[in-house]
Structure formats: structure tokens, C-alpha cells
Amino acid sequence: MTEDELDRFLVVYIGQRSRLASRHLMATLDELVELGRRHGATETAVRTSIEVLCVRGTVVCEGPYVFTPPDTAQSSGP
């Protein structure tokens, strides 16, 4: 999985989880690391990708949770 593929994969997954709106159902960093591992990414690659996505403002990192900003959670997806 390339870096760009990993970024896209994480953004889509985080967006889907963010639409659930309940904080306890949002994706956690540990969950995303495990998910990335199952798809062939290393823990370092997943953590770096999440960090970059947070800096860009694509996702929000708050405590153990990672989610899309409220204004994009409703509009992301097909």
C-alpha cells in the first residue's frame, strides 16, 4: 500500500466512522493502526499518515479519537 493509498483509505474509513456521530463509535488511533496493519501498512506508516492528515486539517485528532471535522463528516462519501 503506497502512502497516498494509505491516506485515502484512512480518510474514507475515518469519515465513515465520523458520520456515526457518537463519540464512543468514532475511530481510535489504536484501531486505525491495527486496521492499517491488516492492510499491509506498518504502525509507523499509519501513525505518520494520521499525523500528516491532522496537520493538513483533513482529520481531527482529539485524545484517542480521530475523526473528520464536523463540516466535512456529513458531505464525505459517495
CSV table of N, CA and C in Angstrom, one decimal:
chain,number,residue,atom,x,y,z
A,1,MET,N,0.9,-1.2,0.0
A,1,MET,CA,0.0,0.0,0.0
A,1,MET,C,0.9,1.2,0.0
A,2,THR,N,0.7,2.1,-1.0
A,2,THR,CA,1.5,3.3,-1.0
A,2,THR,C,1.0,4.3,0.0
A,3,GLU,N,1.8,5.4,0.2
A,3,GLU,CA,1.5,6.4,1.2
A,3,GLU,C,0.2,7.1,0.8
A,4,ASP,N,0.0,7.4,-0.5
A,4,ASP,CA,-1.2,8.0,-0.9
A,4,ASP,C,-2.4,7.1,-0.8
A,5,GLU,N,-2.3,5.8,-1.1
A,5,GLU,CA,-3.3,4.9,-0.9
A,5,GLU,C,-3.7,4.8,0.6
A,6,LEU,N,-2.7,4.7,1.5
A,6,LEU,CA,-3.0,4.7,2.9
A,6,LEU,C,-3.7,5.9,3.4
A,7,ASP,N,-3.3,7.1,2.9
A,7,ASP,CA,-4.0,8.3,3.3
A,7,ASP,C,-5.5,8.3,2.8
A,8,ARG,N,-5.7,7.9,1.6
A,8,ARG,CA,-7.1,7.8,1.1
A,8,ARG,C,-7.9,6.8,1.9
A,9,PHE,N,-7.3,5.7,2.1
A,9,PHE,CA,-8.0,4.6,2.9
A,9,PHE,C,-8.4,5.1,4.3
A,10,LEU,N,-7.5,5.7,5.0
A,10,LEU,CA,-7.8,6.2,6.3
A,10,LEU,C,-8.8,7.3,6.3
A,11,VAL,N,-8.7,8.2,5.3
A,11,VAL,CA,-9.7,9.3,5.3
A,11,VAL,C,-11.1,8.8,5.1
A,12,VAL,N,-11.3,7.8,4.2
A,12,VAL,CA,-12.6,7.2,3.9
A,12,VAL,C,-13.1,6.5,5.1
A,13,TYR,N,-12.2,5.7,5.8
A,13,TYR,CA,-12.7,5.0,7.0
A,13,TYR,C,-13.0,5.9,8.1
A,14,ILE,N,-12.2,6.9,8.3
A,14,ILE,CA,-12.5,7.9,9.4
A,14,ILE,C,-13.7,8.6,9.1
A,15,GLY,N,-14.0,9.0,7.9
A,15,GLY,CA,-15.2,9.7,7.5
A,15,GLY,C,-16.4,8.9,7.8
A,16,GLN,N,-16.4,7.6,7.4
A,16,GLN,CA,-17.5,6.7,7.7
A,16,GLN,C,-17.8,6.6,9.2
A,17,ARG,N,-16.7,6.4,9.9
A,17,ARG,CA,-16.9,6.3,11.4
A,17,ARG,C,-17.4,7.6,12.0
A,18,SER,N,-17.0,8.8,11.5
A,18,SER,CA,-17.3,10.1,12.0
A,18,SER,C,-18.8,10.3,11.8
A,19,ARG,N,-19.4,9.8,10.7
A,19,ARG,CA,-20.8,10.0,10.5
A,19,ARG,C,-21.7,9.4,11.5
A,20,LEU,N,-21.2,8.4,12.2
A,20,LEU,CA,-21.9,7.8,13.3
A,20,LEU,C,-22.3,8.7,14.4
A,21,ALA,N,-21.5,9.8,14.5
A,21,ALA,CA,-21.8,10.9,15.4
A,21,ALA,C,-21.7,10.6,16.9
A,22,SER,N,-21.6,9.4,17.3
A,22,SER,CA,-21.5,9.1,18.7
A,22,SER,C,-20.0,8.9,19.1
A,23,ARG,N,-19.5,9.7,20.0
A,23,ARG,CA,-18.0,9.7,20.3
A,23,ARG,C,-17.5,8.3,20.5
A,24,HIS,N,-18.2,7.4,21.3
A,24,HIS,CA,-17.6,6.1,21.6
A,24,HIS,C,-17.6,5.2,20.3
A,25,LEU,N,-18.2,5.6,19.2
A,25,LEU,CA,-18.2,4.8,18.0
A,25,LEU,C,-17.1,5.4,17.0
A,26,MET,N,-16.5,6.5,17.3
A,26,MET,CA,-15.5,7.1,16.4
A,26,MET,C,-14.2,6.2,16.5
A,27,ALA,N,-13.5,6.4,15.4
A,27,ALA,CA,-12.2,5.6,15.3
A,27,ALA,C,-11.2,6.1,16.3
A,28,THR,N,-10.4,5.1,16.8
A,28,THR,CA,-9.3,5.5,17.7
A,28,THR,C,-8.0,5.3,17.0
A,29,LEU,N,-7.0,5.9,17.4
A,29,LEU,CA,-5.7,5.7,16.8
A,29,LEU,C,-5.2,4.3,16.8
A,30,ASP,N,-5.4,3.6,18.0
A,30,ASP,CA,-5.0,2.2,18.1
A,30,ASP,C,-5.8,1.3,17.1
A,31,GLU,N,-7.1,1.6,16.9
A,31,GLU,CA,-7.9,0.9,15.9
A,31,GLU,C,-7.4,1.1,14.5
A,32,LEU,N,-7.0,2.3,14.2
A,32,LEU,CA,-6.5,2.7,12.9
A,32,LEU,C,-5.2,2.0,12.6
A,33,VAL,N,-4.3,1.9,13.6
A,33,VAL,CA,-3.0,1.2,13.5
A,33,VAL,C,-3.3,-0.2,13.2
A,34,GLU,N,-4.2,-0.9,13.9
A,34,GLU,CA,-4.5,-2.3,13.7
A,34,GLU,C,-5.1,-2.5,12.3
A,35,LEU,N,-6.0,-1.6,11.9
A,35,LEU,CA,-6.6,-1.7,10.6
A,35,LEU,C,-5.6,-1.6,9.5
A,36,GLY,N,-4.7,-0.6,9.6
A,36,GLY,CA,-3.6,-0.4,8.7
A,36,GLY,C,-2.7,-1.6,8.6
A,37,ARG,N,-2.4,-2.2,9.7
A,37,ARG,CA,-1.5,-3.4,9.7
A,37,ARG,C,-2.2,-4.6,8.9
A,38,ARG,N,-3.5,-4.7,9.1
A,38,ARG,CA,-4.2,-5.8,8.4
A,38,ARG,C,-4.2,-5.5,6.9
A,39,HIS,N,-4.0,-4.3,6.5
A,39,HIS,CA,-3.9,-4.0,5.1
A,39,HIS,C,-2.5,-3.8,4.6
A,40,GLY,N,-1.5,-4.2,5.3
A,40,GLY,CA,-0.2,-4.3,4.9
A,40,GLY,C,0.7,-3.0,5.2
A,41,ALA,N,0.2,-2.1,6.0
A,41,ALA,CA,0.9,-0.9,6.4
A,41,ALA,C,1.6,-1.2,7.8
A,42,THR,N,2.7,-0.5,8.0
A,42,THR,CA,3.4,-0.6,9.3
A,42,THR,C,2.7,0.4,10.3
A,43,GLU,N,3.0,0.2,11.5
A,43,GLU,CA,2.4,1.1,12.6
A,43,GLU,C,3.0,2.5,12.4
A,44,THR,N,4.3,2.6,12.0
A,44,THR,CA,4.9,3.9,11.8
A,44,THR,C,4.2,4.6,10.6
A,45,ALA,N,4.0,3.9,9.6
A,45,ALA,CA,3.3,4.5,8.4
A,45,ALA,C,1.9,5.0,8.7
A,46,VAL,N,1.2,4.2,9.5
A,46,VAL,CA,-0.2,4.7,9.8
A,46,VAL,C,-0.1,5.9,10.7
A,47,ARG,N,0.7,5.8,11.8
A,47,ARG,CA,0.8,7.0,12.7
A,47,ARG,C,1.3,8.2,12.0
A,48,THR,N,2.3,8.1,11.0
A,48,THR,CA,2.7,9.2,10.3
A,48,THR,C,1.6,9.8,9.4
A,49,SER,N,0.9,8.9,8.7
A,49,SER,CA,-0.2,9.3,7.9
A,49,SER,C,-1.2,10.1,8.7
A,50,ILE,N,-1.6,9.6,9.8
A,50,ILE,CA,-2.6,10.2,10.7
A,50,ILE,C,-2.1,11.6,11.1
A,51,GLU,N,-0.8,11.7,11.5
A,51,GLU,CA,-0.2,12.9,11.9
A,51,GLU,C,-0.3,14.0,10.8
A,52,VAL,N,0.1,13.6,9.6
A,52,VAL,CA,0.0,14.5,8.4
A,52,VAL,C,-1.4,14.9,8.1
A,53,LEU,N,-2.3,14.0,8.2
A,53,LEU,CA,-3.7,14.3,7.9
A,53,LEU,C,-4.3,15.3,8.9
A,54,CYS,N,-3.8,15.2,10.2
A,54,CYS,CA,-4.2,16.1,11.2
A,54,CYS,C,-3.6,17.5,11.0
A,55,VAL,N,-2.4,17.5,10.6
A,55,VAL,CA,-1.7,18.8,10.3
A,55,VAL,C,-2.4,19.5,9.2
A,56,ARG,N,-2.8,18.8,8.1
A,56,ARG,CA,-3.5,19.3,7.0
A,56,ARG,C,-4.9,19.8,7.3
A,57,GLY,N,-5.5,19.3,8.4
A,57,GLY,CA,-6.8,19.6,8.8
A,57,GLY,C,-7.9,18.7,8.1
A,58,THR,N,-7.4,17.6,7.5
A,58,THR,CA,-8.3,16.6,6.8
A,58,THR,C,-9.0,15.8,7.9
A,59,VAL,N,-8.3,15.5,9.0
A,59,VAL,CA,-9.0,14.8,10.1
A,59,VAL,C,-8.6,15.6,11.4
A,60,VAL,N,-9.3,15.3,12.5
A,60,VAL,CA,-9.1,15.9,13.8
A,60,VAL,C,-8.6,14.8,14.7
A,61,CYS,N,-7.5,15.1,15.4
A,61,CYS,CA,-7.0,14.2,16.4
A,61,CYS,C,-7.3,14.8,17.8
A,62,GLU,N,-8.2,14.1,18.6
A,62,GLU,CA,-8.5,14.6,19.9
A,62,GLU,C,-8.5,13.5,20.9
A,63,GLY,N,-7.5,13.5,21.7
A,63,GLY,CA,-7.3,12.4,22.7
A,63,GLY,C,-7.1,11.1,21.9
A,64,PRO,N,-7.7,10.0,22.2
A,64,PRO,CA,-7.5,8.8,21.4
A,64,PRO,C,-8.3,8.7,20.1
A,65,TYR,N,-9.2,9.7,19.9
A,65,TYR,CA,-10.1,9.7,18.8
A,65,TYR,C,-9.6,10.4,17.6
A,66,VAL,N,-9.9,9.9,16.4
A,66,VAL,CA,-9.6,10.6,15.1
A,66,VAL,C,-10.9,10.6,14.3
A,67,PHE,N,-11.2,11.8,13.9
A,67,PHE,CA,-12.5,12.0,13.2
A,67,PHE,C,-12.4,13.1,12.2
A,68,THR,N,-13.3,13.2,11.2
A,68,THR,CA,-13.3,14.3,10.3
A,68,THR,C,-14.0,15.5,10.9
A,69,PRO,N,-13.5,16.7,10.5
A,69,PRO,CA,-14.1,17.9,11.0
A,69,PRO,C,-15.6,17.9,10.8
A,70,PRO,N,-16.4,18.4,11.7
A,70,PRO,CA,-17.9,18.4,11.6
A,70,PRO,C,-18.4,18.8,10.3
A,71,ASP,N,-17.9,19.8,9.6
A,71,ASP,CA,-18.4,20.3,8.4
A,71,ASP,C,-18.2,19.4,7.2
A,72,THR,N,-17.2,18.5,7.3
A,72,THR,CA,-17.0,17.5,6.2
A,72,THR,C,-17.5,16.1,6.5
A,73,ALA,N,-17.8,15.8,7.7
A,73,ALA,CA,-18.3,14.5,8.1
A,73,ALA,C,-19.6,14.2,7.3
A,74,GLN,N,-20.5,15.2,7.2
A,74,GLN,CA,-21.7,14.9,6.5
A,74,GLN,C,-21.6,14.8,5.0
A,75,SER,N,-20.6,15.5,4.4
A,75,SER,CA,-20.5,15.6,3.0
A,75,SER,C,-19.6,14.6,2.3
A,76,SER,N,-18.7,13.9,3.1
A,76,SER,CA,-17.8,13.0,2.6
A,76,SER,C,-18.5,11.6,2.3
A,77,GLY,N,-18.0,11.1,1.2
A,77,GLY,CA,-18.6,9.8,0.8
A,77,GLY,C,-19.3,9.8,-0.5
A,78,PRO,N,-19.8,8.7,-1.0
A,78,PRO,CA,-20.5,8.7,-2.3
A,78,PRO,C,-21.8,9.4,-2.4
